[in-house]
């Protein structure tokens, strides 16, 4: 076997359905790779004689007495061994479904994985679940070990059939197993040395496959991500401590802190006493000090300004649920993201995924050991990365009552970064000499923004224009800002991606705010599908903002389809269409709801007029 010298250590996780021979494989691998302490096997055989049990290779690594008695691996065991000059860290993860939580913990830091399949039993439900979890945890280097080939007579046809099934499954997960190896752990076939019992197999042995795996390293080439774990204070300085998850930092650089969006210059990197390196990179636990005196708390995510993380309070997630109590829409969990702990609402359960067929099925809850796709809304803005861009800062845990209940990965599909970067400099606000109250007394009513939000076809524009005429006739200074009208001019450069939608609404509420501060009553008619954008509009406009939900369910809107947009969306002509291929986040606590399915136009307008008289007329 070629030398593995100069290769970095490899962390690999070994997983498999209970009784598929995983522990036996480990024992045999350690023995045949000459990685066991001298005399360990002899001592174990002697112990088995004293206890009156038959020696099993699994006993070489099942260190817990409870595991030997029950025949089940309970905890994740880390085993270091060397072979041909390379160091391996073997993470033995439990296979029983009751201990999936430990399996996830074991797989979290793995560079690669070996999945063990019984040649007789083949792929089981738990095998599919393990495969999907590897996909979920971002493990892309995979070897599959078909064990117990001796029990099927070393049959090449049986192996070929299993290999075909395995490759077809993992192809749907975008994972290409680098090796599928027929072995007998009991007999030592293809563990370290090639087997004379299977001359038809020409591929790598288990140890050769491990040698070909690449260590993932510490993500040095990714953008800097340094979650602040704690802040140490002494008489003269504050030291921010944590682990650099990706990238690198250098003294003298400007650092960005998210989500507070403060910046400061890196003054020093504190390592061991007396060690102050000029730079540090991913994988290092360090303390840092800043030149500027800014207030930083645990949970801030440090980056460079040119490659910042995403900021948002809402994201899409694929999760694995562990708790016996199902997860339901509306539940509140503690979201643990890097070093942040924050309450979060389960806003919607979109799908439950069958790990075997990978089909997505609609459900109103996620049961223990099920995989789901959900929408999570945190109670505050968070900083993170989509999982496919940075696995280190794109994973999270959900907890309840201080107990871990599930975990998952982050996607921003259908959502947008809420970070607002101000590029203009050397600007100063100019105060007006006419106050808002003076304008109100002159006009006879208070200023305000009536923010109509709802699905396409709900009746926003129809109501807005009818209401505008009625208010004008009653002496109100009123103007309608319609979404389509703005896209003809001010927003003509924007499309319908999540980012462009957010910018469309940002420009709209800034314009609405200006009209309102001029004393007018502004009626806006925008789908504005994201709750975060409507929240930002309220923050910018202030107390004069009113969120009006123009409600009609999706089926009613499809039947109306006044602009023919739903038909175009169904045919694929329009992509990213709200309610069909893009989300609409229904207001939870609007200032007023107008149901256009239950009321005609005149009834809706009368309700709006009554509300406006009560809220805005002096």
PDB file of C-alpha atoms in Angstrom, residues 243-449:
ATOM      1  CA  UNK A 243     -13.089  30.079  17.238  1.00  0.00           C
ATOM      2  CA  UNK A 244     -12.358  31.181  13.673  1.00  0.00           C
ATOM      3  CA  UNK A 245     -14.767  28.999  11.698  1.00  0.00           C
ATOM      4  CA  UNK A 246     -13.530  30.016   8.257  1.00  0.00           C
ATOM      5  CA  UNK A 247     -11.152  32.419   6.557  1.00  0.00           C
ATOM      6  CA  UNK A 248      -8.375  34.354   8.257  1.00  0.00           C
ATOM      7  CA  UNK A 249      -7.771  37.697   9.946  1.00  0.00           C
ATOM      8  CA  UNK A 250      -4.753  39.980  10.194  1.00  0.00           C
ATOM      9  CA  UNK A 251      -3.816  42.757  12.585  1.00  0.00           C
ATOM     10  CA  UNK A 252      -4.632  46.170  11.111  1.00  0.00           C
ATOM     11  CA  UNK A 253      -7.624  44.995   9.089  1.00  0.00           C
ATOM     12  CA  UNK A 254     -11.049  46.522   9.418  1.00  0.00           C
ATOM     13  CA  UNK A 255     -13.574  44.048  10.829  1.00  0.00           C
ATOM     14  CA  UNK A 256     -17.347  44.114  10.456  1.00  0.00           C
ATOM     15  CA  UNK A 257     -19.579  42.932  13.311  1.00  0.00           C
ATOM     16  CA  UNK A 258     -22.988  41.543  12.351  1.00  0.00           C
ATOM     17  CA  UNK A 259     -25.846  42.042  12.975  1.00  0.00           C
ATOM     18  CA  UNK A 260     -24.966  45.266  14.841  1.00  0.00           C
ATOM     19  CA  UNK A 261     -23.123  46.468  11.671  1.00  0.00           C
ATOM     20  CA  UNK A 262     -20.358  48.167  13.628  1.00  0.00           C
ATOM     21  CA  UNK A 263     -16.818  48.290  12.276  1.00  0.00           C
ATOM     22  CA  UNK A 264     -13.481  48.428  14.062  1.00  0.00           C
ATOM     23  CA  UNK A 265      -9.793  47.862  13.389  1.00  0.00           C
ATOM     24  CA  UNK A 266      -8.162  44.668  14.632  1.00  0.00           C
ATOM     25  CA  UNK A 267      -5.533  45.806  17.151  1.00  0.00           C
ATOM     26  CA  UNK A 268      -4.133  42.465  18.294  1.00  0.00           C
ATOM     27  CA  UNK A 269      -4.631  38.715  18.249  1.00  0.00           C
ATOM     28  CA  UNK A 270      -4.240  37.192  21.701  1.00  0.00           C
ATOM     29  CA  UNK A 271      -3.155  33.572  21.825  1.00  0.00           C
ATOM     30  CA  UNK A 272      -1.245  31.879  24.628  1.00  0.00           C
ATOM     31  CA  UNK A 273       0.390  34.221  27.165  1.00  0.00           C
ATOM     32  CA  UNK A 274       3.202  36.034  25.417  1.00  0.00           C
ATOM     33  CA  UNK A 275       1.991  34.994  21.941  1.00  0.00           C
ATOM     34  CA  UNK A 276       0.548  37.769  19.784  1.00  0.00           C
ATOM     35  CA  UNK A 277       0.608  36.571  16.158  1.00  0.00           C
ATOM     36  CA  UNK A 278       0.014  39.024  13.349  1.00  0.00           C
ATOM     37  CA  UNK A 279      -2.595  36.780  11.781  1.00  0.00           C
ATOM     38  CA  UNK A 280      -4.749  33.749  12.541  1.00  0.00           C
ATOM     39  CA  UNK A 281      -6.816  31.435  10.389  1.00  0.00           C
ATOM     40  CA  UNK A 282      -9.684  28.954  10.470  1.00  0.00           C
ATOM     41  CA  UNK A 283      -9.578  26.346  13.204  1.00  0.00           C
ATOM     42  CA  UNK A 284      -7.794  28.563  15.750  1.00  0.00           C
ATOM     43  CA  UNK A 285      -9.358  29.586  19.046  1.00  0.00           C
ATOM     44  CA  UNK A 286      -8.178  33.121  19.710  1.00  0.00           C
ATOM     45  CA  UNK A 287      -8.929  36.363  21.486  1.00  0.00           C
ATOM     46  CA  UNK A 288      -8.855  39.688  19.683  1.00  0.00           C
ATOM     47  CA  UNK A 289      -8.730  43.335  20.754  1.00  0.00           C
ATOM     48  CA  UNK A 290      -9.950  46.388  18.828  1.00  0.00           C
ATOM     49  CA  UNK A 291      -8.530  49.872  18.388  1.00  0.00           C
ATOM     50  CA  UNK A 292     -11.927  51.534  18.659  1.00  0.00           C
ATOM     51  CA  UNK A 293     -14.041  51.298  21.797  1.00  0.00           C
ATOM     52  CA  UNK A 294     -17.284  49.782  20.540  1.00  0.00           C
ATOM     53  CA  UNK A 295     -19.781  47.670  22.456  1.00  0.00           C
ATOM     54  CA  UNK A 296     -19.750  44.069  21.245  1.00  0.00           C
ATOM     55  CA  UNK A 297     -21.707  41.182  22.773  1.00  0.00           C
ATOM     56  CA  UNK A 298     -21.619  37.397  22.567  1.00  0.00           C
ATOM     57  CA  UNK A 299     -23.199  36.150  19.343  1.00  0.00           C
ATOM     58  CA  UNK A 300     -21.874  38.837  16.972  1.00  0.00           C
ATOM     59  CA  UNK A 301     -20.409  37.346  13.793  1.00  0.00           C
ATOM     60  CA  UNK A 302     -17.115  38.910  12.704  1.00  0.00           C
ATOM     61  CA  UNK A 303     -16.264  39.199   9.009  1.00  0.00           C
ATOM     62  CA  UNK A 304     -14.603  41.503   6.515  1.00  0.00           C
ATOM     63  CA  UNK A 305     -16.842  44.202   5.061  1.00  0.00           C
ATOM     64  CA  UNK A 306     -16.353  43.012   1.483  1.00  0.00           C
ATOM     65  CA  UNK A 307     -17.665  39.488   2.252  1.00  0.00           C
ATOM     66  CA  UNK A 308     -20.286  39.875   4.984  1.00  0.00           C
ATOM     67  CA  UNK A 309     -22.742  37.195   6.114  1.00  0.00           C
ATOM     68  CA  UNK A 310     -26.459  37.375   5.420  1.00  0.00           C
ATOM     69  CA  UNK A 311     -28.651  39.309   7.844  1.00  0.00           C
ATOM     70  CA  UNK A 312     -32.259  38.235   8.230  1.00  0.00           C
ATOM     71  CA  UNK A 313     -34.850  37.221  10.768  1.00  0.00           C
ATOM     72  CA  UNK A 314     -36.420  34.607   8.485  1.00  0.00           C
ATOM     73  CA  UNK A 315     -35.063  31.711   6.472  1.00  0.00           C
ATOM     74  CA  UNK A 316     -36.006  28.380   4.964  1.00  0.00           C
ATOM     75  CA  UNK A 317     -34.553  25.305   6.663  1.00  0.00           C
ATOM     76  CA  UNK A 318     -34.273  21.576   6.181  1.00  0.00           C
ATOM     77  CA  UNK A 319     -34.362  19.944   9.597  1.00  0.00           C
ATOM     78  CA  UNK A 320     -34.160  16.569  11.289  1.00  0.00           C
ATOM     79  CA  UNK A 321     -36.563  16.351  14.243  1.00  0.00           C
ATOM     80  CA  UNK A 322     -35.507  14.252  17.239  1.00  0.00           C
ATOM     81  CA  UNK A 323     -38.058  14.881  19.974  1.00  0.00           C
ATOM     82  CA  UNK A 324     -40.994  12.597  20.714  1.00  0.00           C
ATOM     83  CA  UNK A 325     -43.265  15.668  20.835  1.00  0.00           C
ATOM     84  CA  UNK A 326     -43.964  16.629  17.205  1.00  0.00           C
ATOM     85  CA  UNK A 327     -42.942  19.996  15.812  1.00  0.00           C
ATOM     86  CA  UNK A 328     -45.942  22.051  14.697  1.00  0.00           C
ATOM     87  CA  UNK A 329     -46.561  25.353  12.949  1.00  0.00           C
ATOM     88  CA  UNK A 330     -46.681  28.104  15.559  1.00  0.00           C
ATOM     89  CA  UNK A 331     -44.318  26.382  17.988  1.00  0.00           C
ATOM     90  CA  UNK A 332     -41.660  28.517  19.642  1.00  0.00           C
ATOM     91  CA  UNK A 333     -38.169  27.044  20.006  1.00  0.00           C
ATOM     92  CA  UNK A 334     -34.789  28.305  21.100  1.00  0.00           C
ATOM     93  CA  UNK A 335     -32.718  28.785  17.964  1.00  0.00           C
ATOM     94  CA  UNK A 336     -29.032  28.076  18.548  1.00  0.00           C
ATOM     95  CA  UNK A 337     -26.974  29.486  15.712  1.00  0.00           C
ATOM     96  CA  UNK A 338     -23.197  29.704  16.226  1.00  0.00           C
ATOM     97  CA  UNK A 339     -23.022  31.424  19.634  1.00  0.00           C
ATOM     98  CA  UNK A 340     -26.472  33.014  19.408  1.00  0.00           C
ATOM     99  CA  UNK A 341     -29.438  31.829  21.466  1.00  0.00           C
ATOM    100  CA  UNK A 342     -32.743  33.454  20.498  1.00  0.00           C
ATOM    101  CA  UNK A 343     -36.463  32.539  20.536  1.00  0.00           C
ATOM    102  CA  UNK A 344     -37.798  31.670  17.095  1.00  0.00           C
ATOM    103  CA  UNK A 345     -41.238  30.859  15.690  1.00  0.00           C
ATOM    104  CA  UNK A 346     -41.919  27.924  13.398  1.00  0.00           C
ATOM    105  CA  UNK A 347     -43.803  29.972  10.845  1.00  0.00           C
ATOM    106  CA  UNK A 348     -44.709  27.182   8.467  1.00  0.00           C
ATOM    107  CA  UNK A 349     -44.127  23.483   7.877  1.00  0.00           C
ATOM    108  CA  UNK A 350     -43.930  23.154   4.121  1.00  0.00           C
ATOM    109  CA  UNK A 351     -43.019  19.517   3.593  1.00  0.00           C
ATOM    110  CA  UNK A 352     -42.077  16.297   5.317  1.00  0.00           C
ATOM    111  CA  UNK A 353     -39.484  14.389   3.292  1.00  0.00           C
ATOM    112  CA  UNK A 354     -39.526  10.603   2.958  1.00  0.00           C
ATOM    113  CA  UNK A 355     -35.797   9.702   3.275  1.00  0.00           C
ATOM    114  CA  UNK A 356     -36.223   6.549   1.167  1.00  0.00           C
ATOM    115  CA  UNK A 357     -38.158   7.911  -1.816  1.00  0.00           C
ATOM    116  CA  UNK A 358     -37.089  11.575  -1.256  1.00  0.00           C
ATOM    117  CA  UNK A 359     -40.702  12.520  -1.984  1.00  0.00           C
ATOM    118  CA  UNK A 360     -42.022  15.672  -0.289  1.00  0.00           C
ATOM    119  CA  UNK A 361     -45.399  15.238   1.395  1.00  0.00           C
ATOM    120  CA  UNK A 362     -47.546  17.944   2.920  1.00  0.00           C
ATOM    121  CA  UNK A 363     -48.083  17.639   6.677  1.00  0.00           C
ATOM    122  CA  UNK A 364     -49.005  19.853   9.608  1.00  0.00           C
ATOM    123  CA  UNK A 365     -46.340  18.421  11.932  1.00  0.00           C
ATOM    124  CA  UNK A 366     -42.959  16.697  11.930  1.00  0.00           C
ATOM    125  CA  UNK A 367     -42.673  13.535  14.010  1.00  0.00           C
ATOM    126  CA  UNK A 368     -39.600  12.109  15.743  1.00  0.00           C
ATOM    127  CA  UNK A 369     -36.892  11.018  13.284  1.00  0.00           C
ATOM    128  CA  UNK A 370     -38.636  12.733  10.374  1.00  0.00           C
ATOM    129  CA  UNK A 371     -37.047  15.231   8.016  1.00  0.00           C
ATOM    130  CA  UNK A 372     -38.909  18.395   7.145  1.00  0.00           C
ATOM    131  CA  UNK A 373     -38.651  21.669   5.274  1.00  0.00           C
ATOM    132  CA  UNK A 374     -39.839  24.627   7.325  1.00  0.00           C
ATOM    133  CA  UNK A 375     -39.826  28.419   7.568  1.00  0.00           C
ATOM    134  CA  UNK A 376     -38.269  29.827  10.751  1.00  0.00           C
ATOM    135  CA  UNK A 377     -38.690  33.407  11.938  1.00  0.00           C
ATOM    136  CA  UNK A 378     -36.408  34.603  14.727  1.00  0.00           C
ATOM    137  CA  UNK A 379     -37.404  37.311  17.184  1.00  0.00           C
ATOM    138  CA  UNK A 380     -34.502  39.485  16.047  1.00  0.00           C
ATOM    139  CA  UNK A 381     -32.140  39.928  13.100  1.00  0.00           C
ATOM    140  CA  UNK A 382     -29.438  37.244  12.889  1.00  0.00           C
ATOM    141  CA  UNK A 383     -26.176  36.918  10.955  1.00  0.00           C
ATOM    142  CA  UNK A 384     -25.449  33.636   9.172  1.00  0.00           C
ATOM    143  CA  UNK A 385     -24.619  32.051   5.808  1.00  0.00           C
ATOM    144  CA  UNK A 386     -26.662  29.739   3.589  1.00  0.00           C
ATOM    145  CA  UNK A 387     -25.437  26.195   4.220  1.00  0.00           C
ATOM    146  CA  UNK A 388     -24.350  25.657   0.620  1.00  0.00           C
ATOM    147  CA  UNK A 389     -22.009  28.650   0.928  1.00  0.00           C
ATOM    148  CA  UNK A 390     -20.519  27.983   4.363  1.00  0.00           C
ATOM    149  CA  UNK A 391     -21.396  24.837   6.300  1.00  0.00           C
ATOM    150  CA  UNK A 392     -19.774  26.213   9.462  1.00  0.00           C
ATOM    151  CA  UNK A 393     -22.230  29.112   9.848  1.00  0.00           C
ATOM    152  CA  UNK A 394     -25.175  27.609   7.983  1.00  0.00           C
ATOM    153  CA  UNK A 395     -26.197  25.013  10.581  1.00  0.00           C
ATOM    154  CA  UNK A 396     -28.406  25.448  13.621  1.00  0.00           C
ATOM    155  CA  UNK A 397     -30.039  23.593  16.505  1.00  0.00           C
ATOM    156  CA  UNK A 398     -33.595  23.869  17.842  1.00  0.00           C
ATOM    157  CA  UNK A 399     -34.113  23.377  21.580  1.00  0.00           C
ATOM    158  CA  UNK A 400     -37.025  23.431  24.008  1.00  0.00           C
ATOM    159  CA  UNK A 401     -36.814  23.329  27.801  1.00  0.00           C
ATOM    160  CA  UNK A 402     -33.005  23.337  27.470  1.00  0.00           C
ATOM    161  CA  UNK A 403     -33.131  20.039  25.542  1.00  0.00           C
ATOM    162  CA  UNK A 404     -31.964  19.667  21.939  1.00  0.00           C
ATOM    163  CA  UNK A 405     -35.007  18.788  19.837  1.00  0.00           C
ATOM    164  CA  UNK A 406     -33.676  18.945  16.295  1.00  0.00           C
ATOM    165  CA  UNK A 407     -31.172  20.508  13.954  1.00  0.00           C
ATOM    166  CA  UNK A 408     -30.874  21.584  10.388  1.00  0.00           C
ATOM    167  CA  UNK A 409     -29.373  23.662   7.627  1.00  0.00           C
ATOM    168  CA  UNK A 410     -30.205  27.119   6.314  1.00  0.00           C
ATOM    169  CA  UNK A 411     -31.383  28.113   2.843  1.00  0.00           C
ATOM    170  CA  UNK A 412     -32.329  31.622   1.701  1.00  0.00           C
ATOM    171  CA  UNK A 413     -34.309  30.332  -1.294  1.00  0.00           C
ATOM    172  CA  UNK A 414     -37.219  32.715  -1.764  1.00  0.00           C
ATOM    173  CA  UNK A 415     -35.865  35.166   0.816  1.00  0.00           C
ATOM    174  CA  UNK A 416     -33.429  38.031   0.690  1.00  0.00           C
ATOM    175  CA  UNK A 417     -30.580  39.500   2.698  1.00  0.00           C
ATOM    176  CA  UNK A 418     -31.941  42.267   4.937  1.00  0.00           C
ATOM    177  CA  UNK A 419     -28.559  43.928   5.323  1.00  0.00           C
ATOM    178  CA  UNK A 420     -28.813  47.588   4.346  1.00  0.00           C
ATOM    179  CA  UNK A 421     -25.470  48.987   3.241  1.00  0.00           C
ATOM    180  CA  UNK A 422     -25.290  52.787   3.205  1.00  0.00           C
ATOM    181  CA  UNK A 423     -22.817  53.847   0.503  1.00  0.00           C
ATOM    182  CA  UNK A 424     -23.277  57.624   0.673  1.00  0.00           C
ATOM    183  CA  UNK A 425     -20.875  59.548   2.901  1.00  0.00           C
ATOM    184  CA  UNK A 426     -20.585  63.124   4.124  1.00  0.00           C
ATOM    185  CA  UNK A 427     -24.365  63.575   4.324  1.00  0.00           C
ATOM    186  CA  UNK A 428     -26.446  65.449   6.917  1.00  0.00           C
ATOM    187  CA  UNK A 429     -30.206  65.440   7.413  1.00  0.00           C
ATOM    188  CA  UNK A 430     -31.825  68.822   6.697  1.00  0.00           C
ATOM    189  CA  UNK A 431     -34.663  69.727   9.112  1.00  0.00           C
ATOM    190  CA  UNK A 432     -37.898  71.238   7.757  1.00  0.00           C
ATOM    191  CA  UNK A 433     -39.228  74.564   9.035  1.00  0.00           C
ATOM    192  CA  UNK A 434     -42.849  73.419   8.679  1.00  0.00           C
ATOM    193  CA  UNK A 435     -43.850  70.768  11.197  1.00  0.00           C
ATOM    194  CA  UNK A 436     -46.082  67.762  10.535  1.00  0.00           C
ATOM    195  CA  UNK A 437     -48.594  69.057  13.097  1.00  0.00           C
ATOM    196  CA  UNK A 438     -48.808  72.430  11.295  1.00  0.00           C
ATOM    197  CA  UNK A 439     -49.503  70.664   8.024  1.00  0.00           C
ATOM    198  CA  UNK A 440     -52.216  68.548   9.678  1.00  0.00           C
ATOM    199  CA  UNK A 441     -53.989  71.616  11.094  1.00  0.00           C
ATOM    200  CA  UNK A 442     -53.895  73.309   7.680  1.00  0.00           C
ATOM    201  CA  UNK A 443     -55.217  70.242   5.816  1.00  0.00           C
ATOM    202  CA  UNK A 444     -57.665  69.019   8.476  1.00  0.00           C
ATOM    203  CA  UNK A 445     -56.385  65.490   8.883  1.00  0.00           C
ATOM    204  CA  UNK A 446     -53.284  63.682  10.104  1.00  0.00           C
ATOM    205  CA  UNK A 447     -50.724  62.334   7.704  1.00  0.00           C
ATOM    206  CA  UNK A 448     -50.404  58.586   7.221  1.00  0.00           C
ATOM    207  CA  UNK A 449     -49.550  55.593   5.064  1.00  0.00           C
TER     208      UNK A 449
END
